[in-house]
Structure formats: C-alpha cells, structure tokens
C-alpha cells in the first residue's frame, strides 16, 4: 500500500483526500517496479546513446538500427515474484509481457532469451520451480511462435525461495516506421484491444516490489496472472496489421498496474479521460478500482483518430479479438477516470507518473572474499564435479522444450551466442551474468559481465549493438545491498562506456528476499546483448588435428567459481579484465583463420575444452587447479590449423591438439583422462535429475 | 501452379512455409485466412504448423471443425494434394484425412530437436524425390506428436505402403532410442487419400529447406509435390 508518508504528501499536494481509485493508482505507479524510486539517480549514470540508437530507455522497448531497412526493438523484464508463487503462469506471463512491449513498438517479435536462476537441484521444491518455469516459458513462447534462442541458467542456494525469471525479447521493425507509447495529440481516441478484463493480478506492481513472506504462495495467488498465448498470438497479428496501415498513432501494452498504468503513462505527454465502464469485462460487478488496476493479460491500448476507430475494430474482429473505445486524449495535463458518469479520479498527470519522491538509502561496503583453501581431492574428481555442476552441465533438458527454429532465422544457438540470419547479415544475441562473482566484487563482476557477453558475440565474429539489463537485487533497505546495487550499476555503466555499447533499456527488481528460507539473492544484474555480424557464421566445435590455443593470462581467481561452488575453496573473485582482447578475437573469427572459438567463463578452461574439443590432449603450464578451474575473464580457447594464425596476438600459447579418444590433461609429468562416456555422464547431470 | 497455405488463428509456421514455397521453391503461393475459405481451385494445400486455437481441447481438434475444412476435404476428394505439417498433421488426423491420431509425447514435454527419418515410400507425390531407405535430417518441435493407431490400422498402412517416414538413427536403423516421442513403429509420416494425395507429418520440412539453417533435406518433399503437379496437371 501507499506509505503513510506518501499519502500525507499527496493530501498536501492535492489539498484533499484521495478517492480509492486514486490511492490505488498511486500505490501501483509510485511503486519501485513502475517508478524506480530507489534507483533513478543511479540509472541516470548509464550511457544510453550511440549512433545506432533510434529510441533509448523510457518507452516500452528500445529501437536500435540494424541496417537502413531494419531496426531491432529490444526489451528485458523480470517476473520473479509471480514465478515463485505460480511458476508456470508466472513465467508464461513474463514472456507475454515483454513480447507485448516489443509488439507495442510496431515490431514483430522474432526472438526470446531467458536468464533463469534457481536454488540448488537437491531440493524438491527447487526442482519443481525449475520444471514449471521452463514449461511456462516453453508453452507460451512455442505457442506464439517466437523462438527462445538463448538464455542463462544459474543455480545457487541464495535463490531458494526467490528464483529469478528474466526475459529478453527482440523484434524487428522498419527504422522509419516504429511506434512509441506516448500519445501524439488531443482529441484522439484510446482503444483497448484484446482479452476481456477480470479480477486477475490485482495489485501486481506493488506485489512485485515486496519481499516474499512465508505464506506468500497462498496469500498472493490472486496477484498472479494467467496467460493465454493463443490470444497473444492473435494480438500480435492484429496489432501488426493495424500498424502496417499506418493508422496507429501510439500504442502501449497493459502490464504492471493494468489500465491505470498503461493509460496514464501513455497519456503523460498530454492528458486523458478514461471511461472505466466501457472496458469489456469477463466478470460482473467489478468496481472502477478493480477495472483500472487488474492485470489481465493480452491487452493493448492504442491511440487512433476518431474516424479510424471502426477500422481498427474490424481488424480486431478479424482475429476474433474483443475491443472497446474507452477514452480520449485531452489537452489538459490531467488524468481523469469516470465510471457510469461519476468522476472517480482526477489527478495532475505529472504527479502520478513522475511525482514519486526518491528513496535515498544508506550504503555500506562489505568484504566477502575469503582466503583460498586448496581442495585435497584428486584433480580428475574435481574436474568431473565441476562438469556435473548444473551451471556447466548440458542444458538440453531446458532447450529441447523451447521451439528454437520457428520463423526460419535461427542458424545456431545454445553455444556462446545465438546467431539469427536477418536480411543478409547476422543478428547475434547473448545474455546472463555471474552472480557469485558479482557478490564478491560487485563493481568488477558487473563490468566483467559486459565483457563476457561481448566475448560470446566475438566468438561468432559479431560486434555489440546494445545492452538491455535486468537489475535483480535484494532489498536496498540493507545498506550493504544498497552499496552492492550502486557498485554494480557503476561497473555496468563504466564498462559499457569503455566498450562503446549503449544501454538502451532495462528493468529493476528489488526486494528479492525470502523469509521462508531466510535468504537474500546474490546481486544478479543480468544483461541481454545484441550484436551484428556482416557474415552469417554458425558456432562449431574444433576439428581433428587442430591446435588448441589459449588467449589471455590466467590468474588464481577461484572466488565465486564453479570450483568454489562444489568445494567451498573460496579465493579472490576475478579482477577487472581488459576488454581489448574481445576485438582481437572478433577479428580472428572474421578472418576465418580459426576453426572454432569459445570464451572462458563458468567452469574455466575445463568447461571450454569440454565444449570445444571434448577429445583432445592438453599440456598445462602451471598449477593445474589454476589452469583448469580459475575463471579469469578476457580469455578465449581457440582452435586453428597452425600457430601462425595467431601471430601478433598478445598473450597466447599453444596448449594442446584436438584428437585422441579422450580429454587428456597433462602437467608436470602427470596426467588424467576423461573418457567420452565419463564426460557425457557428467554433462548429462541436469537431464538425469530432471527426467526422474 | 498455385499452392495455398491455410492460416488458422494460432498458426505460426504459415509465413515460414509460404517463404519456402514462394522464395525457395519459386511457386506461386497464397496465404489463405481460414475465414475466407478456398476461393479458387489450388493444386496443393498446405496446413502449416503452429498452435491453432492454442491446442485447446486437443491439438488440431477445433481447427478441424472450422468451415474451411469442407473446402479442404472436397479438394482432397478431387485427388489434389494436401500436406499437413506438425499442427497441420494434427488437424489432418482430426479431420479424418488419415487414420490414427497424434497424442501427448511419451515423455510429456515439448521437444524441439533435429532428428533423422528413414524414407519408407519413394513413389508418392510427396516423396518421389527420395530413394527408399534415404536418411534425412530434419527438425521436430511438438508436444502432442506421438502417432497412435490400432494394430489393424498400422498393419494396413504398412501393407499399402502408406508409411512415408519413420524416426531412425543416423545410420537409418529404426530403434526405440531413435523414437523421440513414442510413436507406434516410429511412424511420423502417413499417406492418406485415394491416390496417396494426402500426407501428414510431425517433422518440419520447411525448417530443413535451406542449408544456412542446417539442413536442406526437407525441400525434396515440396519438390516432389511440384514435380507431381507438373506431370499430372
């Protein structure tokens, strides 16, 4: 609910009591989810501009030029709290929401990525959440025909009781023809298209800005929306057909805070009168407050000229969608709601959409790194345990549930970055972050996340175009979390500036804590990155006889590594890497002298070898633990026919050769071999656990 | 020569299939919204993949009862070609164009992966560009794709050469391990109609029609149809 202080401020400003509809509007629109009260000054520090950016943050999705005839619309959202309460529907509607954000730009949604973070798979509840979140994403994305081409998957005890479900959606639109979500002129009509409105999801925006109490599941179930992907698919085709004829002046998806949120933000360039009684409903007896705040899914609000209303209605009906003409844009900066002739809200629109006072939080640094304690376990056993950790193991149990090929654009997926053909070039996508590293070093860890995603793109020769982010954190009421959030955002912005990648949109999800498990999530500023390559390259493994080369220097950075996760060895988290190596590898990839490339991330060199050259022989130069398991950023494993391919590349060395009947690792006169069967068994761990 | 790709609410491979027919195969192809019906005689009708009516009730069940199906059944009776892909196959079986039905996968999850098929019939209008025993790589993407039919029906299909494709391994061996969804006798392509002029299949040939996407082994289905129409008018 609106805090006592906020309510007092509003009474003073308006010099009267608020109606219940007004209170409800402020409750939702002044929530963190809608107004970024805790993070606005911090978010302002991020670099958002670049020559390719046609529309930056602030609209439903950003627009970035891909070519003279094609722009991408890109957005990223979280649906964390609903996915804990009802994992299937929570995750499904998370997909639906971000797809409509892209659609509201007049763009056809073409790809999805899902960074997901769960508690460990030894607990039945975490397996349940994992299974149903994946099903929810799959059922929704598959049905609407938008391929899930990538994502991230992390497991850590901190997410028990608070899993994270983030979704990136990318669409395409002509660079001169995208829509925005701001009304263009007074006198126009506001037309609501799509599902009828019911009492589902009441108060979802304020629900999202709260931590989860023990009884969250039972008590909050009415706050979770249920998705209908069939209607969403009809909505996609209908809205695109309406946009195609050029009669849509502006367009907005109904998401958090329902019609109140969408109509007030959309009309904030002028003002609006909404007739709540004209909304098509699926339940009887709904009050104005319920109609304005309900988060029923699959609804869009369009601004059209009065003479075009009937035409829009006809297109909606072609697709069996309901619609209603629910209001008009007015010149006065007021947000007015009427219900059966009675005015139930009348508020200065600026106060509603941008008047929320900021919440300053106290910040206090912390230090969580511990000294490295060398595990006594034999190296081969450590290797198998690292490979079997679900952060490293094969993700086919997940990715097979997603239709990756619909729309005939997916060239390559599931490795480093996804490659989609787009016109005669490639759109390359990557997403994720490393929460364990970021927890230990919030600034460096988040900066390294930018490098890591750009590295994924470089492996297929692509240059970054833009970043979207989803800042998932615990409650900033704790000074340590507030500091963590600040450091993380600064690290993100600084590295994005250094690498010249604009951050064009994002979402903030705070209060990710669980009373039930007494946990706070580790900082999880997951990002989505889109890039372009002029040539379409498919990711492929190394070939028999190739030399294996390691680019970049390795340091004993074990803190937050997968080795740390399986042994508790501790150690320092990776320091800030030098991003210059990314462009070097990108050029190598483009020149065609390397047959395969992958960057080193979770699971270090060992995981990279398992992926790129599972049957090969490598010779380590130093400490085997450091060489195999450290997760220093800015490193790549590449395969090429001969060493001259890397002439002039700093800090590279030959570490082995592809071939043989196992993955053989030798150092200092000793060695071990992992047979293909052992490797397959370790990498199949997630599938084995989940397929019961 | 003119093809029709029928769009139901919830179809999502309609544009893909149109792209392959019109741009890759170069045949004139109309996208036909189901409410408009077949307004002219077509040489071939394709029922594309997707989730018509959101798979509500049963996959394909509602689409199979829309008025456009009367046009399509008439088209089939006239001996002209119908290809049902994925959801189109489910609609085809629900409409009685082939015997048997497609139900929930043995492992009851959606499954999207590249599989291998063995060509069992190389004389039909859909498979003449293959040789019997060819092994082709092609993607599947479905949750209700397990083909089931009573033993007598399967026996008839086998006897009459109406099995077009079976799931197999890379070497062409039809094994339980190479059966991704539990279909009876690994069957996933079924021929119907008096002159084998109907084929339904769960795999997506339109997704295996351009080498840049990983395989062009599926395009020979469309090419077989084009050849058949050229030869038989």
Tab-separated table of N, CA, C and O in Angstrom, chain A residues 108 131 135 139 142-145 228-230 233-234 317-320 397 399-411 421 536 538 690-691, chain B residues 9-17 19-20 33-35 51-54 56 107 109-114 139 141 143 206-207 210-214:
chain	number	residue	atom	x	y	z
A	108	UNK	N	7.657	-6.868	-35.065
A	108	UNK	CA	7.332	-8.292	-34.972
A	108	UNK	C	8.341	-8.972	-34.058
A	108	UNK	O	9.544	-8.948	-34.332
A	131	UNK	N	11.236	-26.900	-13.098
A	131	UNK	CA	10.453	-27.624	-14.105
A	131	UNK	C	9.301	-26.775	-14.629
A	131	UNK	O	9.072	-26.679	-15.841
A	135	UNK	N	8.571	-25.009	-18.299
A	135	UNK	CA	7.340	-25.346	-19.022
A	135	UNK	C	6.541	-24.099	-19.367
A	135	UNK	O	5.987	-23.992	-20.462
A	139	UNK	N	5.749	-23.263	-23.112
A	139	UNK	CA	4.373	-23.297	-23.611
A	139	UNK	C	3.978	-21.966	-24.232
A	139	UNK	O	3.324	-21.922	-25.269
A	142	UNK	N	6.464	-21.126	-27.424
A	142	UNK	CA	6.210	-22.050	-28.532
A	142	UNK	C	4.885	-21.722	-29.202
A	142	UNK	O	4.772	-21.726	-30.430
A	143	UNK	N	3.877	-21.442	-28.387
A	143	UNK	CA	2.544	-21.215	-28.935
A	143	UNK	C	2.489	-19.936	-29.760
A	143	UNK	O	1.879	-19.919	-30.833
A	144	UNK	N	3.138	-18.882	-29.308
A	144	UNK	CA	3.086	-17.626	-30.064
A	144	UNK	C	4.084	-17.630	-31.219
A	144	UNK	O	4.130	-16.681	-32.003
A	145	UNK	N	4.896	-18.675	-31.327
A	145	UNK	CA	5.806	-18.781	-32.460
A	145	UNK	C	6.958	-17.801	-32.419
A	145	UNK	O	7.375	-17.274	-33.445
A	228	UNK	N	-2.692	-16.447	-21.723
A	228	UNK	CA	-3.384	-17.136	-22.808
A	228	UNK	C	-2.604	-16.861	-24.095
A	228	UNK	O	-2.849	-15.873	-24.778
A	229	UNK	N	-1.627	-17.725	-24.395
A	229	UNK	CA	-0.755	-17.436	-25.534
A	229	UNK	C	-1.503	-17.425	-26.863
A	229	UNK	O	-1.065	-16.758	-27.811
A	230	UNK	N	-2.598	-18.141	-26.951
A	230	UNK	CA	-3.381	-18.134	-28.191
A	230	UNK	C	-3.877	-16.712	-28.484
A	230	UNK	O	-3.720	-16.195	-29.597
A	233	UNK	N	-1.021	-14.512	-29.585
A	233	UNK	CA	-0.639	-14.704	-30.989
A	233	UNK	C	-1.603	-13.921	-31.898
A	233	UNK	O	-1.183	-13.271	-32.865
A	234	UNK	N	-2.899	-13.969	-31.582
A	234	UNK	CA	-3.872	-13.209	-32.364
A	234	UNK	C	-3.597	-11.708	-32.236
A	234	UNK	O	-3.671	-10.952	-33.208
A	317	UNK	N	-11.675	-7.698	-34.915
A	317	UNK	CA	-12.699	-8.746	-35.060
A	317	UNK	C	-12.287	-9.828	-36.052
A	317	UNK	O	-12.650	-10.992	-35.904
A	318	UNK	N	-11.509	-9.438	-37.078
A	318	UNK	CA	-10.983	-10.460	-37.989
A	318	UNK	C	-10.241	-11.538	-37.195
A	318	UNK	O	-10.317	-12.725	-37.508
A	319	UNK	N	-9.531	-11.105	-36.170
A	319	UNK	CA	-8.753	-12.044	-35.355
A	319	UNK	C	-9.524	-12.505	-34.108
A	319	UNK	O	-8.917	-12.987	-33.145
A	320	UNK	N	-10.847	-12.334	-34.128
A	320	UNK	CA	-11.688	-12.770	-33.011
A	320	UNK	C	-11.294	-12.123	-31.687
A	320	UNK	O	-11.389	-12.741	-30.625
A	397	UNK	N	17.985	-30.401	-21.480
A	397	UNK	CA	16.670	-30.678	-20.890
A	397	UNK	C	15.797	-29.417	-20.969
A	397	UNK	O	14.598	-29.493	-21.182
A	399	UNK	N	16.588	-26.589	-23.173
A	399	UNK	CA	16.482	-26.003	-24.519
A	399	UNK	C	15.619	-26.852	-25.452
A	399	UNK	O	15.009	-26.316	-26.371
A	400	UNK	N	15.535	-28.172	-25.191
A	400	UNK	CA	14.672	-29.000	-26.042
A	400	UNK	C	13.193	-28.691	-25.838
A	400	UNK	O	12.369	-29.073	-26.663
A	401	UNK	N	12.865	-28.022	-24.731
A	401	UNK	CA	11.456	-27.676	-24.515
A	401	UNK	C	11.069	-26.363	-25.190
A	401	UNK	O	9.915	-25.949	-25.130
A	402	UNK	N	12.059	-25.710	-25.781
A	402	UNK	CA	11.795	-24.451	-26.472
A	402	UNK	C	11.892	-24.665	-27.984
A	402	UNK	O	12.882	-25.224	-28.471
A	403	UNK	N	10.882	-24.175	-28.703
A	403	UNK	CA	10.983	-24.188	-30.157
A	403	UNK	C	12.008	-23.121	-30.559
A	403	UNK	O	11.785	-21.938	-30.362
A	404	UNK	N	13.138	-23.568	-31.090
A	404	UNK	CA	14.219	-22.634	-31.396
A	404	UNK	C	14.247	-22.230	-32.860
A	404	UNK	O	14.962	-21.323	-33.250
A	405	UNK	N	13.486	-22.948	-33.687
A	405	UNK	CA	13.658	-22.806	-35.131
A	405	UNK	C	12.533	-22.063	-35.835
A	405	UNK	O	12.666	-21.707	-36.995
A	406	UNK	N	11.392	-21.876	-35.147
A	406	UNK	CA	10.257	-21.212	-35.808
A	406	UNK	C	10.699	-19.816	-36.271
A	406	UNK	O	11.562	-19.199	-35.656
A	407	UNK	N	10.148	-19.389	-37.370
A	407	UNK	CA	10.465	-18.130	-38.065
A	407	UNK	C	11.679	-18.252	-38.992
A	407	UNK	O	12.061	-17.283	-39.645
A	408	UNK	N	12.270	-19.435	-39.056
A	408	UNK	CA	13.338	-19.725	-40.030
A	408	UNK	C	14.492	-18.720	-40.008
A	408	UNK	O	14.990	-18.325	-41.046
A	409	UNK	N	14.906	-18.327	-38.790
A	409	UNK	CA	16.032	-17.399	-38.719
A	409	UNK	C	17.187	-17.953	-37.905
A	409	UNK	O	18.303	-17.448	-37.985
A	410	UNK	N	16.919	-18.986	-37.109
A	410	UNK	CA	17.935	-19.462	-36.169
A	410	UNK	C	18.983	-20.308	-36.884
A	410	UNK	O	18.690	-21.381	-37.409
A	411	UNK	N	20.206	-19.806	-36.882
A	411	UNK	CA	21.314	-20.500	-37.537
A	411	UNK	C	22.064	-21.338	-36.506
A	411	UNK	O	22.531	-22.438	-36.792
A	421	UNK	N	19.868	-15.313	-38.787
A	421	UNK	CA	20.059	-14.569	-40.033
A	421	UNK	C	18.996	-13.467	-40.061
A	421	UNK	O	17.841	-13.683	-39.709
A	536	UNK	N	27.120	-14.464	-41.869
A	536	UNK	CA	26.401	-15.399	-41.001
A	536	UNK	C	27.318	-16.582	-40.680
A	536	UNK	O	27.679	-17.354	-41.560
A	538	UNK	N	28.053	-19.943	-38.193
A	538	UNK	CA	27.488	-20.915	-37.263
A	538	UNK	C	28.583	-21.304	-36.263
A	538	UNK	O	29.725	-21.527	-36.642
A	690	UNK	N	16.383	-34.103	-13.749
A	690	UNK	CA	15.064	-33.572	-14.071
A	690	UNK	C	14.156	-34.574	-14.758
A	690	UNK	O	12.942	-34.432	-14.721
A	691	UNK	N	14.733	-35.584	-15.429
A	691	UNK	CA	13.867	-36.533	-16.153
A	691	UNK	C	13.366	-37.660	-15.267
A	691	UNK	O	12.715	-38.571	-15.736
B	9	UNK	N	-6.263	-19.161	-36.745
B	9	UNK	CA	-5.815	-18.399	-35.594
B	9	UNK	C	-4.874	-19.282	-34.793
B	9	UNK	O	-5.239	-20.399	-34.424
B	10	UNK	N	-3.651	-18.819	-34.547
B	10	UNK	CA	-2.691	-19.625	-33.807
B	10	UNK	C	-1.706	-20.392	-34.669
B	10	UNK	O	-0.749	-20.968	-34.162
B	11	UNK	N	-1.938	-20.419	-36.004
B	11	UNK	CA	-0.895	-20.992	-36.875
B	11	UNK	C	0.360	-20.147	-36.689
B	11	UNK	O	0.264	-18.926	-36.599
B	12	UNK	N	1.539	-20.772	-36.632
B	12	UNK	CA	2.733	-19.926	-36.536
B	12	UNK	C	3.857	-20.343	-37.485
B	12	UNK	O	4.933	-19.752	-37.461
B	13	UNK	N	3.603	-21.339	-38.317
B	13	UNK	CA	4.585	-21.696	-39.348
B	13	UNK	C	4.038	-21.337	-40.728
B	13	UNK	O	4.580	-21.774	-41.745
B	14	UNK	N	2.947	-20.585	-40.767
B	14	UNK	CA	2.321	-20.216	-42.038
B	14	UNK	C	3.250	-19.359	-42.879
B	14	UNK	O	3.443	-19.612	-44.071
B	15	UNK	N	3.847	-18.356	-42.267
B	15	UNK	CA	4.729	-17.466	-43.031
B	15	UNK	C	6.017	-18.187	-43.433
B	15	UNK	O	6.563	-17.951	-44.506
B	16	UNK	N	6.500	-19.073	-42.547
B	16	UNK	CA	7.707	-19.855	-42.860
B	16	UNK	C	7.459	-20.735	-44.086
B	16	UNK	O	8.282	-20.805	-45.001
B	17	UNK	N	6.327	-21.428	-44.080
B	17	UNK	CA	6.011	-22.349	-45.166
B	17	UNK	C	5.805	-21.567	-46.468
B	17	UNK	O	6.268	-21.978	-47.540
B	19	UNK	N	7.220	-18.745	-47.160
B	19	UNK	CA	8.560	-18.304	-47.586
B	19	UNK	C	9.273	-19.385	-48.394
B	19	UNK	O	9.829	-19.117	-49.461
B	20	UNK	N	9.243	-20.618	-47.874
B	20	UNK	CA	9.964	-21.698	-48.562
B	20	UNK	C	9.316	-21.985	-49.927
B	20	UNK	O	10.023	-22.114	-50.946
B	33	UNK	N	-6.508	-16.956	-45.168
B	33	UNK	CA	-7.083	-16.870	-43.816
B	33	UNK	C	-8.284	-17.791	-43.752
B	33	UNK	O	-9.128	-17.779	-44.650
B	34	UNK	N	-8.363	-18.582	-42.686
B	34	UNK	CA	-9.351	-19.675	-42.660
B	34	UNK	C	-10.783	-19.180	-42.839
B	34	UNK	O	-11.627	-19.899	-43.368
B	35	UNK	N	-11.048	-17.945	-42.434
B	35	UNK	CA	-12.422	-17.443	-42.550
B	35	UNK	C	-12.801	-17.172	-44.003
B	35	UNK	O	-13.979	-17.071	-44.326
B	51	UNK	N	-0.103	-23.564	-33.330
B	51	UNK	CA	-0.986	-23.947	-32.217
B	51	UNK	C	-2.367	-23.389	-32.512
B	51	UNK	O	-2.813	-22.456	-31.867
B	52	UNK	N	-3.039	-23.946	-33.559
B	52	UNK	CA	-4.364	-23.444	-33.877
B	52	UNK	C	-5.235	-23.562	-32.633
B	52	UNK	O	-5.219	-24.587	-31.942
B	53	UNK	N	-5.934	-22.499	-32.342
B	53	UNK	CA	-6.783	-22.435	-31.134
B	53	UNK	C	-6.010	-22.819	-29.879
B	53	UNK	O	-6.561	-23.394	-28.940
B	54	UNK	N	-4.721	-22.493	-29.863
B	54	UNK	CA	-3.930	-22.700	-28.656
B	54	UNK	C	-3.827	-24.148	-28.214
B	54	UNK	O	-3.471	-24.421	-27.076
B	56	UNK	N	-6.156	-25.874	-27.520
B	56	UNK	CA	-7.208	-26.107	-26.533
B	56	UNK	C	-8.073	-27.278	-27.000
B	56	UNK	O	-8.199	-27.535	-28.188
B	107	UNK	N	7.451	-38.916	-23.279
B	107	UNK	CA	7.945	-38.055	-22.206
B	107	UNK	C	7.172	-36.755	-22.383
B	107	UNK	O	7.348	-36.062	-23.373
B	109	UNK	N	6.668	-33.738	-22.487
B	109	UNK	CA	7.146	-32.356	-22.585
B	109	UNK	C	7.251	-32.015	-24.062
B	109	UNK	O	7.370	-32.909	-24.905
B	110	UNK	N	7.289	-30.700	-24.328
B	110	UNK	CA	7.575	-30.248	-25.690
B	110	UNK	C	8.984	-30.707	-26.047
B	110	UNK	O	9.871	-30.719	-25.197
B	111	UNK	N	9.181	-31.079	-27.309
B	111	UNK	CA	10.508	-31.499	-27.718
B	111	UNK	C	10.872	-30.844	-29.037
B	111	UNK	O	10.151	-30.934	-30.013
B	112	UNK	N	11.990	-30.122	-29.014
B	112	UNK	CA	12.476	-29.410	-30.191
B	112	UNK	C	13.910	-29.865	-30.433
B	112	UNK	O	14.798	-29.584	-29.634
B	113	UNK	N	14.117	-30.649	-31.488
B	113	UNK	CA	15.484	-31.094	-31.796
B	113	UNK	C	15.546	-31.592	-33.239
B	113	UNK	O	14.515	-31.790	-33.876
B	114	UNK	N	16.763	-31.739	-33.734
B	114	UNK	CA	16.937	-32.327	-35.065
B	114	UNK	C	16.927	-33.842	-34.934
B	114	UNK	O	17.597	-34.379	-34.062
B	139	UNK	N	14.176	-31.082	-38.382
B	139	UNK	CA	13.778	-30.750	-37.009
B	139	UNK	C	12.349	-31.181	-36.666
B	139	UNK	O	11.478	-31.173	-37.534
B	141	UNK	N	9.350	-30.271	-33.533
B	141	UNK	CA	9.022	-29.313	-32.471
B	141	UNK	C	7.566	-29.523	-32.109
B	141	UNK	O	6.676	-28.958	-32.735
B	143	UNK	N	4.613	-31.154	-28.834
B	143	UNK	CA	4.329	-31.774	-27.532
B	143	UNK	C	3.319	-32.907	-27.706
B	143	UNK	O	3.299	-33.844	-26.923
B	206	UNK	N	9.817	-27.502	-43.867
B	206	UNK	CA	10.132	-26.104	-44.218
B	206	UNK	C	11.327	-25.584	-43.420
B	206	UNK	O	11.964	-24.615	-43.806
B	207	UNK	N	11.627	-26.247	-42.292
B	207	UNK	CA	12.780	-25.824	-41.496
B	207	UNK	C	14.054	-26.534	-41.958
B	207	UNK	O	15.123	-26.325	-41.388
B	210	UNK	N	16.847	-24.978	-46.354
B	210	UNK	CA	17.921	-24.032	-46.695
B	210	UNK	C	19.166	-24.437	-45.914
B	210	UNK	O	19.095	-24.586	-44.691
B	211	UNK	N	20.284	-24.574	-46.599
B	211	UNK	CA	21.495	-25.064	-45.934
B	211	UNK	C	21.935	-24.140	-44.804
B	211	UNK	O	22.481	-24.610	-43.810
B	212	UNK	N	21.673	-22.833	-44.930
B	212	UNK	CA	22.126	-21.908	-43.881
B	212	UNK	C	21.485	-22.244	-42.536
B	212	UNK	O	22.043	-21.966	-41.477
B	213	UNK	N	20.324	-22.898	-42.572
B	213	UNK	CA	19.646	-23.259	-41.321
B	213	UNK	C	20.013	-24.672	-40.861
B	213	UNK	O	19.425	-25.198	-39.931
B	214	UNK	N	20.956	-25.322	-41.531
B	214	UNK	CA	21.472	-26.589	-41.011
B	214	UNK	C	21.127	-27.818	-41.838
B	214	UNK	O	21.760	-28.849	-41.687
